mmCIF file of C-alpha atoms in Angstrom:
data_model
loop_
_atom_site.group_PDB
_atom_site.id
_atom_site.type_symbol
_atom_site.label_atom_id
_atom_site.label_comp_id
_atom_site.label_asym_id
_atom_site.label_seq_id
_atom_site.Cartn_x
_atom_site.Cartn_y
_atom_site.Cartn_z
ATOM 1 C CA UNK A 11 31.445 13.706 11.823
ATOM 2 C CA UNK A 12 33.932 11.723 9.569
ATOM 3 C CA UNK A 13 35.107 9.873 12.891
ATOM 4 C CA UNK A 14 31.492 8.854 14.161
ATOM 5 C CA UNK A 15 30.886 5.147 14.019
ATOM 6 C CA UNK A 16 27.958 3.946 11.934
ATOM 7 C CA UNK A 17 25.922 2.955 14.947
ATOM 8 C CA UNK A 18 25.986 6.410 16.341
ATOM 9 C CA UNK A 19 24.993 7.979 13.230
ATOM 10 C CA UNK A 20 22.088 5.781 12.857
ATOM 11 C CA UNK A 21 21.072 6.587 16.732
ATOM 12 C CA UNK A 22 21.163 10.265 15.790
ATOM 13 C CA UNK A 23 19.208 9.697 12.395
ATOM 14 C CA UNK A 24 16.367 7.959 14.404
ATOM 15 C CA UNK A 25 15.645 11.052 16.400
ATOM 16 C CA UNK A 26 14.915 12.972 12.859
ATOM 17 C CA UNK A 27 11.747 12.733 10.720
ATOM 18 C CA UNK A 28 11.389 10.936 7.572
ATOM 19 C CA UNK A 29 11.150 14.243 5.329
ATOM 20 C CA UNK A 30 14.651 15.315 7.067
ATOM 21 C CA UNK A 31 16.253 12.026 6.323
ATOM 22 C CA UNK A 32 15.201 12.388 2.576
ATOM 23 C CA UNK A 33 17.191 15.801 2.640
ATOM 24 C CA UNK A 34 20.402 14.126 4.305
ATOM 25 C CA UNK A 35 20.862 12.096 1.306
ATOM 26 C CA UNK A 36 22.582 14.767 -0.285
ATOM 27 C CA UNK A 37 25.470 14.984 2.628
ATOM 28 C CA UNK A 38 27.346 12.168 0.669
ATOM 29 C CA UNK A 39 27.179 9.065 -1.377
ATOM 30 C CA UNK A 40 27.801 6.826 1.949
ATOM 31 C CA UNK A 41 24.784 8.719 3.580
ATOM 32 C CA UNK A 42 22.585 8.082 0.586
ATOM 33 C CA UNK A 43 23.448 4.374 0.790
ATOM 34 C CA UNK A 44 22.899 4.512 4.473
ATOM 35 C CA UNK A 45 19.195 5.314 4.307
ATOM 36 C CA UNK A 46 18.412 2.271 2.485
ATOM 37 C CA UNK A 47 20.400 0.117 5.368
ATOM 38 C CA UNK A 48 18.159 -2.415 6.504
ATOM 39 C CA UNK A 49 19.680 -2.094 9.962
ATOM 40 C CA UNK A 50 18.397 1.276 10.263
ATOM 41 C CA UNK A 51 14.912 0.228 8.819
ATOM 42 C CA UNK A 52 14.614 -2.711 11.475
ATOM 43 C CA UNK A 53 15.466 -0.184 14.245
ATOM 44 C CA UNK A 54 12.339 1.940 13.549
ATOM 45 C CA UNK A 55 9.860 -1.012 12.708
ATOM 46 C CA UNK A 56 8.773 -1.215 16.253
ATOM 47 C CA UNK A 57 7.245 2.322 15.754
ATOM 48 C CA UNK A 58 4.985 1.544 13.108
ATOM 49 C CA UNK A 59 1.940 3.567 12.047
ATOM 50 C CA UNK A 60 -1.294 2.539 10.833
ATOM 51 C CA UNK A 61 -2.367 4.118 7.151
ATOM 52 C CA UNK A 62 -6.301 4.277 7.256
ATOM 53 C CA UNK A 63 -7.689 4.331 3.777
ATOM 54 C CA UNK A 64 -11.479 5.773 3.392
ATOM 55 C CA UNK A 65 -12.390 5.862 -0.616
ATOM 56 C CA UNK A 66 -10.044 8.683 -1.903
ATOM 57 C CA UNK A 67 -8.814 10.070 1.442
ATOM 58 C CA UNK A 68 -5.805 8.551 3.385
ATOM 59 C CA UNK A 69 -4.686 9.119 6.847
ATOM 60 C CA UNK A 70 -1.838 8.228 9.121
ATOM 61 C CA UNK A 71 -1.806 7.738 12.760
ATOM 62 C CA UNK A 72 0.390 6.362 15.531
ATOM 63 C CA UNK A 73 -0.861 2.837 16.566
ATOM 64 C CA UNK A 74 -0.345 4.251 20.318
ATOM 65 C CA UNK A 75 -2.752 6.954 19.474
ATOM 66 C CA UNK A 76 -5.966 4.676 18.140
ATOM 67 C CA UNK A 77 -9.006 4.961 20.139
ATOM 68 C CA UNK A 78 -12.726 4.676 19.691
ATOM 69 C CA UNK A 79 -12.900 8.225 18.559
ATOM 70 C CA UNK A 80 -10.026 9.152 16.449
ATOM 71 C CA UNK A 81 -7.941 12.102 17.686
ATOM 72 C CA UNK A 82 -7.883 15.571 16.059
ATOM 73 C CA UNK A 83 -3.982 15.087 15.848
ATOM 74 C CA UNK A 84 -4.725 12.361 12.904
ATOM 75 C CA UNK A 85 -2.207 13.070 9.910
ATOM 76 C CA UNK A 86 -3.901 13.545 6.334
ATOM 77 C CA UNK A 87 -1.779 12.079 3.812
ATOM 78 C CA UNK A 88 -1.879 13.746 0.185
ATOM 79 C CA UNK A 89 -2.551 11.168 -2.399
ATOM 80 C CA UNK A 90 0.001 10.432 -5.286
ATOM 81 C CA UNK A 91 -0.915 12.349 -8.478
ATOM 82 C CA UNK A 92 -2.023 9.364 -10.086
ATOM 83 C CA UNK A 93 -5.588 8.206 -10.950
ATOM 84 C CA UNK A 94 -7.096 11.252 -9.814
ATOM 85 C CA UNK A 95 -10.618 10.285 -10.796
ATOM 86 C CA UNK A 96 -10.166 6.525 -9.568
ATOM 87 C CA UNK A 97 -9.572 4.659 -6.448
ATOM 88 C CA UNK A 98 -6.104 3.394 -5.211
ATOM 89 C CA UNK A 99 -5.555 0.082 -3.912
ATOM 90 C CA UNK A 100 -2.693 -1.167 -1.857
ATOM 91 C CA UNK A 101 -0.825 -4.169 -3.566
ATOM 92 C CA UNK A 102 1.635 -4.306 -0.481
ATOM 93 C CA UNK A 103 3.991 -2.302 1.571
ATOM 94 C CA UNK A 104 7.736 -3.162 2.827
ATOM 95 C CA UNK A 105 9.826 -0.712 4.635
ATOM 96 C CA UNK A 106 8.046 2.213 4.378
ATOM 97 C CA UNK A 107 7.343 1.722 0.557
ATOM 98 C CA UNK A 108 4.015 1.229 -1.002
ATOM 99 C CA UNK A 109 3.190 -0.456 -4.199
ATOM 100 C CA UNK A 110 -0.261 0.889 -5.320
ATOM 101 C CA UNK A 111 -2.504 0.328 -8.273
ATOM 102 C CA UNK A 112 -5.038 2.229 -9.811
ATOM 103 C CA UNK A 113 -8.531 0.664 -9.440
ATOM 104 C CA UNK A 114 -9.827 -0.606 -12.942
ATOM 105 C CA UNK A 115 -6.279 -0.628 -14.370
ATOM 106 C CA UNK A 116 -2.924 -2.230 -14.655
ATOM 107 C CA UNK A 117 -0.927 0.709 -13.661
ATOM 108 C CA UNK A 118 1.254 0.556 -10.646
ATOM 109 C CA UNK A 119 3.416 2.917 -8.857
ATOM 110 C CA UNK A 120 5.964 3.075 -5.941
ATOM 111 C CA UNK A 121 5.185 5.536 -3.307
ATOM 112 C CA UNK A 122 6.927 6.585 -0.128
ATOM 113 C CA UNK A 123 3.850 8.457 1.883
ATOM 114 C CA UNK A 124 6.527 9.681 4.481
ATOM 115 C CA UNK A 125 8.394 11.700 1.829
ATOM 116 C CA UNK A 126 5.966 11.824 -0.940
ATOM 117 C CA UNK A 127 8.189 10.346 -3.503
ATOM 118 C CA UNK A 128 6.362 8.409 -6.339
ATOM 119 C CA UNK A 129 7.517 6.747 -9.516
ATOM 120 C CA UNK A 130 5.247 4.889 -12.192
ATOM 121 C CA UNK A 131 5.683 1.198 -12.939
ATOM 122 C CA UNK A 132 5.059 0.221 -16.569
ATOM 123 C CA UNK A 133 2.299 -2.504 -17.138
ATOM 124 C CA UNK A 134 3.648 -6.220 -17.247
ATOM 125 C CA UNK A 135 4.619 -7.190 -21.006
ATOM 126 C CA UNK A 136 2.077 -9.219 -22.778
ATOM 127 C CA UNK A 137 -0.596 -8.479 -20.056
ATOM 128 C CA UNK A 138 -3.722 -9.829 -21.808
ATOM 129 C CA UNK A 139 -6.222 -9.250 -19.171
ATOM 130 C CA UNK A 140 -9.047 -6.748 -19.764
ATOM 131 C CA UNK A 141 -9.114 -3.644 -17.634
ATOM 132 C CA UNK A 142 -10.087 -4.599 -14.102
ATOM 133 C CA UNK A 143 -9.971 -8.132 -14.892
ATOM 134 C CA UNK A 144 -8.738 -10.551 -12.310
ATOM 135 C CA UNK A 145 -10.333 -13.688 -13.150
ATOM 136 C CA UNK A 146 -12.068 -14.930 -16.613
ATOM 137 C CA UNK A 147 -12.531 -18.688 -15.904
ATOM 138 C CA UNK A 148 -9.577 -19.598 -18.028
ATOM 139 C CA UNK A 149 -6.739 -17.643 -16.477
ATOM 140 C CA UNK A 150 -6.300 -16.060 -13.159
ATOM 141 C CA UNK A 151 -3.991 -13.325 -12.085
ATOM 142 C CA UNK A 152 -2.486 -12.295 -8.665
ATOM 143 C CA UNK A 153 -0.176 -9.438 -7.827
ATOM 144 C CA UNK A 154 2.522 -8.969 -4.897
ATOM 145 C CA UNK A 155 5.014 -6.713 -3.771
ATOM 146 C CA UNK A 156 8.318 -7.874 -1.831
ATOM 147 C CA UNK A 157 11.660 -6.896 -0.606
ATOM 148 C CA UNK A 158 14.746 -9.106 -2.247
ATOM 149 C CA UNK A 159 17.412 -9.029 0.652
ATOM 150 C CA UNK A 160 19.856 -10.808 -1.431
ATOM 151 C CA UNK A 161 19.984 -8.097 -3.956
ATOM 152 C CA UNK A 162 18.869 -5.471 -1.840
ATOM 153 C CA UNK A 163 16.115 -4.921 -4.486
ATOM 154 C CA UNK A 164 12.209 -4.251 -4.230
ATOM 155 C CA UNK A 165 10.056 -6.382 -6.638
ATOM 156 C CA UNK A 166 6.522 -6.430 -8.135
ATOM 157 C CA UNK A 167 5.292 -9.847 -8.980
ATOM 158 C CA UNK A 168 2.432 -10.760 -11.591
ATOM 159 C CA UNK A 169 1.418 -14.142 -10.997
ATOM 160 C CA UNK A 170 -0.698 -15.642 -13.756
ATOM 161 C CA UNK A 171 -2.467 -19.049 -13.702
ATOM 162 C CA UNK A 172 -3.163 -20.669 -17.057
ATOM 163 C CA UNK A 173 -6.117 -23.422 -15.878
ATOM 164 C CA UNK A 174 -6.532 -25.084 -19.397
ATOM 165 C CA UNK A 175 -2.467 -25.795 -19.162
ATOM 166 C CA UNK A 176 -2.534 -26.624 -15.374
ATOM 167 C CA UNK A 177 0.268 -24.389 -14.769
ATOM 168 C CA UNK A 178 1.233 -20.722 -13.988
ATOM 169 C CA UNK A 179 4.250 -18.447 -14.566
ATOM 170 C CA UNK A 180 5.429 -15.237 -12.847
ATOM 171 C CA UNK A 181 6.446 -11.985 -14.196
ATOM 172 C CA UNK A 182 8.641 -10.037 -12.037
ATOM 173 C CA UNK A 183 9.722 -6.116 -12.128
ATOM 174 C CA UNK A 184 12.805 -5.086 -10.443
ATOM 175 C CA UNK A 185 12.996 -1.627 -8.781
ATOM 176 C CA UNK A 186 16.867 -1.766 -9.165
ATOM 177 C CA UNK A 187 16.794 -2.674 -12.930
ATOM 178 C CA UNK A 188 13.769 -0.694 -13.576
ATOM 179 C CA UNK A 189 12.363 -3.324 -16.014
ATOM 180 C CA UNK A 190 9.912 -6.558 -16.082
ATOM 181 C CA UNK A 191 12.318 -9.779 -15.912
ATOM 182 C CA UNK A 192 10.663 -13.180 -17.084
ATOM 183 C CA UNK A 193 12.880 -15.751 -15.540
ATOM 184 C CA UNK A 194 12.822 -19.336 -16.956
ATOM 185 C CA UNK A 195 12.733 -20.797 -13.530
ATOM 186 C CA UNK A 196 9.661 -19.021 -13.005
ATOM 187 C CA UNK A 197 7.741 -20.682 -15.719
ATOM 188 C CA UNK A 198 5.516 -23.644 -15.653
ATOM 189 C CA UNK A 199 4.835 -23.517 -11.864
ATOM 190 C CA UNK A 200 2.871 -26.469 -10.839
ATOM 191 C CA UNK A 201 0.609 -24.235 -8.551
ATOM 192 C CA UNK A 202 -2.669 -22.685 -9.486
ATOM 193 C CA UNK A 203 -4.094 -19.723 -7.619
ATOM 194 C CA UNK A 204 -7.521 -20.243 -5.996
ATOM 195 C CA UNK A 205 -10.496 -18.543 -7.379
ATOM 196 C CA UNK A 206 -11.191 -17.427 -3.801
ATOM 197 C CA UNK A 207 -7.603 -16.106 -3.193
ATOM 198 C CA UNK A 208 -7.356 -12.322 -2.744
ATOM 199 C CA UNK A 209 -5.678 -10.611 -5.729
ATOM 200 C CA UNK A 210 -2.813 -9.128 -3.682
ATOM 201 C CA UNK A 211 -0.309 -11.536 -2.323
ATOM 202 C CA UNK A 212 0.767 -11.511 1.425
ATOM 203 C CA UNK A 213 4.719 -10.849 1.916
ATOM 204 C CA UNK A 214 6.477 -12.673 4.484
ATOM 205 C CA UNK A 215 9.930 -14.297 5.066
ATOM 206 C CA UNK A 216 10.909 -13.419 1.545
ATOM 207 C CA UNK A 217 7.846 -14.860 -0.192
ATOM 208 C CA UNK A 218 4.538 -14.034 -1.256
ATOM 209 C CA UNK A 219 1.664 -16.127 -0.388
ATOM 210 C CA UNK A 220 -1.477 -16.824 -2.133
ATOM 211 C CA UNK A 221 -4.180 -19.566 -1.655
ATOM 212 C CA UNK A 222 -3.991 -22.349 -4.081
ATOM 213 C CA UNK A 223 -6.753 -24.436 -5.831
ATOM 214 C CA UNK A 224 -4.866 -27.990 -4.763
ATOM 215 C CA UNK A 225 -6.951 -30.462 -3.111
ATOM 216 C CA UNK A 226 -4.858 -29.959 -0.048
ATOM 217 C CA UNK A 227 -5.694 -26.274 -0.074
ATOM 218 C CA UNK A 228 -1.917 -25.612 0.178
ATOM 219 C CA UNK A 229 -0.749 -21.845 0.369
ATOM 220 C CA UNK A 230 1.458 -20.979 -2.575
ATOM 221 C CA UNK A 231 4.747 -19.389 -1.451
ATOM 222 C CA UNK A 232 6.676 -17.374 -4.315
ATOM 223 C CA UNK A 233 10.280 -16.637 -3.206
ATOM 224 C CA UNK A 234 11.235 -13.209 -4.677
ATOM 225 C CA UNK A 235 14.746 -13.922 -4.506
ATOM 226 C CA UNK A 236 15.407 -17.042 -6.562
ATOM 227 C CA UNK A 237 11.809 -17.337 -8.135
ATOM 228 C CA UNK A 238 11.012 -20.620 -6.697
ATOM 229 C CA UNK A 239 7.374 -21.537 -5.795
ATOM 230 C CA UNK A 240 6.882 -23.713 -2.801
ATOM 231 C CA UNK A 241 3.745 -25.087 -1.196
ATOM 232 C CA UNK A 242 2.742 -24.422 2.661
ATOM 233 C CA UNK A 243 0.257 -26.514 4.363
ATOM 234 C CA UNK A 244 -2.310 -24.466 6.486
ATOM 235 C CA UNK A 245 -3.793 -25.350 9.706
ATOM 236 C CA UNK A 246 -6.561 -28.226 9.312
ATOM 237 C CA UNK A 247 -9.517 -26.589 10.921
ATOM 238 C CA UNK A 248 -12.401 -29.128 10.997
ATOM 239 C CA UNK A 249 -14.652 -26.525 12.767
ATOM 240 C CA UNK A 250 -14.365 -24.185 10.158
ATOM 241 C CA UNK A 251 -14.347 -26.224 6.864
ATOM 242 C CA UNK A 252 -17.684 -24.689 6.151
ATOM 243 C CA UNK A 253 -16.481 -21.062 6.522
ATOM 244 C CA UNK A 254 -18.306 -18.092 5.535
ATOM 245 C CA UNK A 255 -16.152 -16.703 2.613
ATOM 246 C CA UNK A 256 -12.493 -17.512 2.274
ATOM 247 C CA UNK A 257 -10.099 -17.898 5.070
ATOM 248 C CA UNK A 258 -7.591 -14.906 4.779
ATOM 249 C CA UNK A 259 -3.719 -14.934 4.841
ATOM 250 C CA UNK A 260 -2.110 -11.985 6.952
ATOM 251 C CA UNK A 261 1.075 -11.357 9.085
ATOM 252 C CA UNK A 262 0.614 -10.915 12.937
ATOM 253 C CA UNK A 263 3.563 -10.400 15.308
ATOM 254 C CA UNK A 264 5.964 -11.196 12.883
ATOM 255 C CA UNK A 265 4.300 -14.540 12.000
ATOM 256 C CA UNK A 266 2.578 -16.054 8.934
ATOM 257 C CA UNK A 267 -1.166 -16.462 9.935
ATOM 258 C CA UNK A 268 -4.477 -17.550 8.755
ATOM 259 C CA UNK A 269 -7.807 -16.095 9.632
ATOM 260 C CA UNK A 270 -10.776 -18.322 9.607
ATOM 261 C CA UNK A 271 -14.544 -17.107 9.889
ATOM 262 C CA UNK A 272 -17.712 -19.056 10.555
ATOM 263 C CA UNK A 273 -21.219 -17.459 10.783
ATOM 264 C CA UNK A 274 -21.912 -19.409 14.063
ATOM 265 C CA UNK A 275 -18.537 -19.833 15.469
ATOM 266 C CA UNK A 276 -16.988 -16.339 14.871
ATOM 267 C CA UNK A 277 -13.376 -16.067 14.000
ATOM 268 C CA UNK A 278 -9.989 -17.900 14.690
ATOM 269 C CA UNK A 279 -6.696 -16.517 14.207
ATOM 270 C CA UNK A 280 -3.662 -19.094 13.891
ATOM 271 C CA UNK A 281 0.033 -18.348 13.612
ATOM 272 C CA UNK A 282 2.752 -20.297 12.048
ATOM 273 C CA UNK A 283 5.366 -19.754 14.883
ATOM 274 C CA UNK A 284 8.016 -21.555 12.785
ATOM 275 C CA UNK A 285 7.851 -20.572 9.136
ATOM 276 C CA UNK A 286 7.305 -23.837 6.938
ATOM 277 C CA UNK A 287 6.708 -26.011 9.921
ATOM 278 C CA UNK A 288 3.268 -27.389 9.657
ATOM 279 C CA UNK A 289 3.219 -28.587 13.190
ATOM 280 C CA UNK A 290 3.948 -24.967 14.456
ATOM 281 C CA UNK A 291 0.539 -23.617 13.726
ATOM 282 C CA UNK A 292 -0.674 -22.331 16.934
ATOM 283 C CA UNK A 293 -4.289 -20.765 17.532
ATOM 284 C CA UNK A 294 -3.670 -17.458 19.243
ATOM 285 C CA UNK A 295 -7.090 -15.615 19.041
ATOM 286 C CA UNK A 296 -10.696 -16.833 19.168
ATOM 287 C CA UNK A 297 -13.161 -14.347 18.570
ATOM 288 C CA UNK A 298 -16.682 -15.471 19.222
ATOM 289 C CA UNK A 299 -18.767 -12.402 18.794
ATOM 290 C CA UNK A 300 -18.084 -8.569 17.847
ATOM 291 C CA UNK A 301 -20.376 -6.511 19.949
ATOM 292 C CA UNK A 302 -20.139 -3.643 17.600
ATOM 293 C CA UNK A 303 -21.506 -5.824 14.747
ATOM 294 C CA UNK A 304 -24.576 -7.288 16.623
ATOM 295 C CA UNK A 305 -27.194 -5.596 14.600
ATOM 296 C CA UNK A 306 -25.448 -6.288 11.193
ATOM 297 C CA UNK A 307 -25.426 -9.813 9.355
ATOM 298 C CA UNK A 308 -22.150 -11.788 9.456
ATOM 299 C CA UNK A 309 -19.243 -10.820 7.387
ATOM 300 C CA UNK A 310 -15.629 -11.628 7.372
ATOM 301 C CA UNK A 311 -12.094 -10.809 8.875
ATOM 302 C CA UNK A 312 -9.564 -9.639 6.474
ATOM 303 C CA UNK A 313 -6.987 -8.103 8.584
ATOM 304 C CA UNK A 314 -5.586 -7.886 12.142
ATOM 305 C CA UNK A 315 -2.924 -5.899 13.644
ATOM 306 C CA UNK A 316 -2.048 -5.914 17.444
ATOM 307 C CA UNK A 317 -1.618 -2.273 19.134
ATOM 308 C CA UNK A 318 0.787 -1.319 21.805
ATOM 309 C CA UNK A 319 -2.480 -0.405 23.862
ATOM 310 C CA UNK A 320 -3.309 -4.196 24.091
ATOM 311 C CA UNK A 321 -6.193 -3.881 21.597
ATOM 312 C CA UNK A 322 -6.452 -5.497 18.408
ATOM 313 C CA UNK A 323 -7.293 -3.585 15.059
ATOM 314 C CA UNK A 324 -9.734 -5.506 12.920
ATOM 315 C CA UNK A 325 -10.589 -5.071 9.214
ATOM 316 C CA UNK A 326 -14.077 -6.619 8.864
ATOM 317 C CA UNK A 327 -16.541 -6.519 6.163
ATOM 318 C CA UNK A 328 -20.437 -7.388 6.744
ATOM 319 C CA UNK A 329 -23.668 -8.006 4.439
ATOM 320 C CA UNK A 330 -26.408 -5.605 3.821
ATOM 321 C CA UNK A 331 -29.961 -6.438 3.263
ATOM 322 C CA UNK A 332 -29.765 -5.163 -0.425
ATOM 323 C CA UNK A 333 -26.881 -7.849 -1.156
ATOM 324 C CA UNK A 334 -24.000 -5.495 -0.997
ATOM 325 C CA UNK A 335 -21.312 -5.547 1.665
ATOM 326 C CA UNK A 336 -19.945 -2.546 3.597
ATOM 327 C CA UNK A 337 -16.462 -2.286 5.406
ATOM 328 C CA UNK A 338 -15.613 -1.393 9.122
ATOM 329 C CA UNK A 339 -12.623 -0.815 11.490
ATOM 330 C CA UNK A 340 -12.897 -2.355 14.746
ATOM 331 C CA UNK A 341 -11.253 -2.084 17.863
ATOM 332 C CA UNK A 342 -11.201 -5.479 19.827
ATOM 333 C CA UNK A 343 -10.318 -5.875 23.280
ATOM 334 C CA UNK A 344 -9.163 -9.450 23.860
ATOM 335 C CA UNK A 345 -9.191 -9.206 27.715
ATOM 336 C CA UNK A 346 -12.859 -8.086 28.056
ATOM 337 C CA UNK A 347 -13.912 -9.632 24.635
ATOM 338 C CA UNK A 348 -15.577 -6.405 23.823
ATOM 339 C CA UNK A 349 -15.372 -4.520 20.562
ATOM 340 C CA UNK A 350 -16.406 -1.039 18.968
ATOM 341 C CA UNK A 351 -16.511 0.637 15.874
ATOM 342 C CA UNK A 352 -13.506 2.860 14.976
ATOM 343 C CA UNK A 353 -15.011 6.171 13.806
ATOM 344 C CA UNK A 354 -13.676 9.869 13.157
ATOM 345 C CA UNK A 355 -14.615 12.725 15.255
ATOM 346 C CA UNK A 356 -16.439 14.246 12.409
ATOM 347 C CA UNK A 357 -17.955 11.158 10.804
ATOM 348 C CA UNK A 358 -16.563 12.067 7.739
ATOM 349 C CA UNK A 359 -15.644 8.689 6.136
ATOM 350 C CA UNK A 360 -17.531 6.782 3.904
ATOM 351 C CA UNK A 361 -18.806 3.399 5.414
ATOM 352 C CA UNK A 362 -18.406 1.191 2.133
ATOM 353 C CA UNK A 363 -14.719 1.652 1.434
ATOM 354 C CA UNK A 364 -12.410 1.432 4.657
ATOM 355 C CA UNK A 365 -9.150 -0.223 5.023
ATOM 356 C CA UNK A 366 -5.724 -0.245 7.155
ATOM 357 C CA UNK A 367 -2.175 -0.992 6.441
ATOM 358 C CA UNK A 368 0.559 -1.125 8.889
ATOM 359 C CA UNK A 369 3.945 0.759 7.766
ATOM 360 C CA UNK A 370 6.982 2.419 9.202
ATOM 361 C CA UNK A 371 7.713 5.977 8.363
ATOM 362 C CA UNK A 372 11.147 5.657 6.535
ATOM 363 C CA UNK A 373 13.472 7.602 4.143
ATOM 364 C CA UNK A 374 13.982 4.680 1.507
ATOM 365 C CA UNK A 375 14.089 6.035 -1.843
ATOM 366 C CA UNK A 376 11.733 4.814 -4.666
ATOM 367 C CA UNK A 377 14.498 4.976 -7.066
ATOM 368 C CA UNK A 378 17.885 3.342 -6.948
ATOM 369 C CA UNK A 379 19.402 6.019 -8.908
ATOM 370 C CA UNK A 380 21.559 7.420 -6.193
ATOM 371 C CA UNK A 381 22.997 3.977 -5.262
ATOM 372 C CA UNK A 382 25.967 2.437 -6.000
ATOM 373 C CA UNK A 383 26.129 -0.508 -8.727
#
């Protein structure tokens, strides 16, 4: 073993389960460092899984196995022992690590569902928001989770906009240091969160993205490495200027994407093929009608994922007659332009709290205690 090349060791480890990999950390210090190696992480990214969340229940299923009726082989995930009596929302996911938050609280945790490891993150310092508050008219707050490749660190970002001051600031929690750090360069940011922007930023290309309140409707891109904030021009979509709800930011096929919704036109998905280049926006999907939602009033599309089967997994919401909305997971066939609800065989899911998240099963540690300085 001491004479094997690292590439060969990685090939051997790729054939082991994440739980086994977590045990192999004890072999030696070099092996412990190896399991946080980006090369190993990148090699398993194509074999991603889908985490399905239904209320208080969580499930994992390989993307090749998704169908109109979930198979019996679906793996139920034991939720971490935090917020037992409250729901869990996903702030973000990177390299198999989830940053999760207790619904109604500012309590955060880092969690690896493949190994079961979980650690608590303290609330941001000086957080003046009431429990469960996201917007109060004078201030707005957004959260995001990302990976800093320069320092090999995972970071939780608290992005706060002060509308009366016309500026924002960011507070950053570093997993490596185990503390919140407020850098001067992240203060007085000349970008404000839009009141329509989702609470959790989308991580891509080293930056977290939210919608801004600027007249140009530019996207806020907060880079977790240097703490700098830049603006990204979205695709101008005249046909969807009067959209139902808010266009959503997502990541599809390794590109930043925008999802537009219109009650008459359906959905359009645009990909930024060359990150940061406005002219590289390309319309990839145009979904005029979801056959599975014909009997329900129009809603919105929040998340999209291409599966190995050629179908597309959609997370949608639609309106009820009582004014509330419900959520649904839909499989869309772009070739035949048909769709169907994704349902479990036994029909045990609640229909008012469904979501999915793409992730890779990895043995990345939630702690840097075993890593070298």
